[in-house]
Amino acid sequence: MISSYIGENKICEQQYLDKILELELKPQGTLDERIRAACMGIPPFYTKIGIGTIVEEGKEKRNLIARNI
């Protein structure tokens, strides 16, 4: 599931803990932009949100136009 917020959803929580559900949490703006880009036919969507934070660990990194994203 890709979401910006799941609240206190006990079903999702249990499925995540039981490794039935894979969860990808994204900031609301990033999620909105990913959806917009997909609707416009723009395949990749890159953002610099999360650079230099724990979120960056283990993620693909690209250097475009001399900027890390």
Short mmCIF file of C-alpha atoms in Angstrom, two decimals:
data_model
loop_
_atom_site.label_atom_id
_atom_site.label_comp_id
_atom_site.label_asym_id
_atom_site.label_seq_id
_atom_site.Cartn_x
_atom_site.Cartn_y
_atom_site.Cartn_z
CA MET A 1 0.00 0.00 0.00
CA ILE A 2 1.24 3.48 -0.83
CA SER A 3 -0.23 6.11 1.46
CA SER A 4 0.54 9.36 3.23
CA TYR A 5 -1.39 8.41 6.38
CA ILE A 6 -3.11 5.29 7.64
CA GLY A 7 -4.12 6.54 11.06
CA GLU A 8 -4.95 3.95 13.69
CA ASN A 9 -6.15 1.31 11.25
CA LYS A 10 -5.79 -1.92 13.25
CA ILE A 11 -6.30 -4.18 10.21
CA CYS A 12 -3.48 -2.51 8.26
CA GLU A 13 -1.29 -2.52 11.37
CA GLN A 14 -1.76 -6.27 11.93
CA GLN A 15 -1.25 -7.12 8.26
CA TYR A 16 1.96 -5.06 8.25
CA LEU A 17 3.25 -6.77 11.41
CA ASP A 18 2.37 -10.20 9.94
CA LYS A 19 4.26 -9.21 6.74
CA ILE A 20 1.09 -9.61 4.66
CA LEU A 21 1.01 -5.92 3.74
CA GLU A 22 3.93 -3.94 2.33
CA LEU A 23 3.60 -0.30 3.35
CA GLU A 24 5.22 2.71 1.68
CA LEU A 25 4.52 5.97 3.52
CA LYS A 26 5.08 9.16 1.52
CA PRO A 27 4.58 12.83 2.40
CA GLN A 28 1.23 14.10 1.07
CA GLY A 29 2.83 16.49 -1.43
CA THR A 30 5.15 13.81 -2.81
CA LEU A 31 2.28 11.34 -3.16
CA ASP A 32 0.16 13.97 -4.93
CA GLU A 33 2.99 14.77 -7.33
CA ARG A 34 3.62 11.09 -8.08
CA ILE A 35 -0.05 10.63 -8.96
CA ARG A 36 -0.07 13.80 -11.09
CA ALA A 37 3.12 12.76 -12.92
CA ALA A 38 1.69 9.30 -13.62
CA CYS A 39 -1.54 10.81 -14.98
CA MET A 40 0.50 13.04 -17.29
CA GLY A 41 2.54 10.08 -18.55
CA ILE A 42 5.77 11.16 -16.84
CA PRO A 43 7.36 7.81 -15.89
CA PRO A 44 9.94 8.70 -13.20
CA PHE A 45 9.30 11.22 -10.47
CA TYR A 46 12.28 12.40 -8.45
CA THR A 47 12.22 14.59 -5.36
CA LYS A 48 14.90 15.84 -2.99
CA ILE A 49 12.70 15.27 0.07
CA GLY A 50 14.53 12.99 2.52
CA ILE A 51 18.10 13.70 1.33
CA GLY A 52 20.44 13.59 4.31
CA THR A 53 17.89 11.88 6.58
CA ILE A 54 17.28 8.32 7.74
CA VAL A 55 14.69 8.02 4.94
CA GLU A 56 17.53 8.15 2.39
CA GLU A 57 19.17 4.94 3.65
CA GLY A 58 18.94 2.06 1.18
CA LYS A 59 17.19 4.13 -1.48
CA GLU A 60 18.27 4.70 -5.07
CA LYS A 61 20.14 7.98 -5.54
CA ARG A 62 20.42 10.00 -8.74
CA ASN A 63 22.50 13.06 -9.52
CA LEU A 64 20.65 15.17 -12.08
CA ILE A 65 21.84 18.57 -13.19
CA ALA A 66 24.53 18.50 -10.47
CA ARG A 67 21.87 18.11 -7.74
CA ASN A 68 21.32 15.04 -5.62
CA ILE A 69 17.77 13.73 -5.66
#
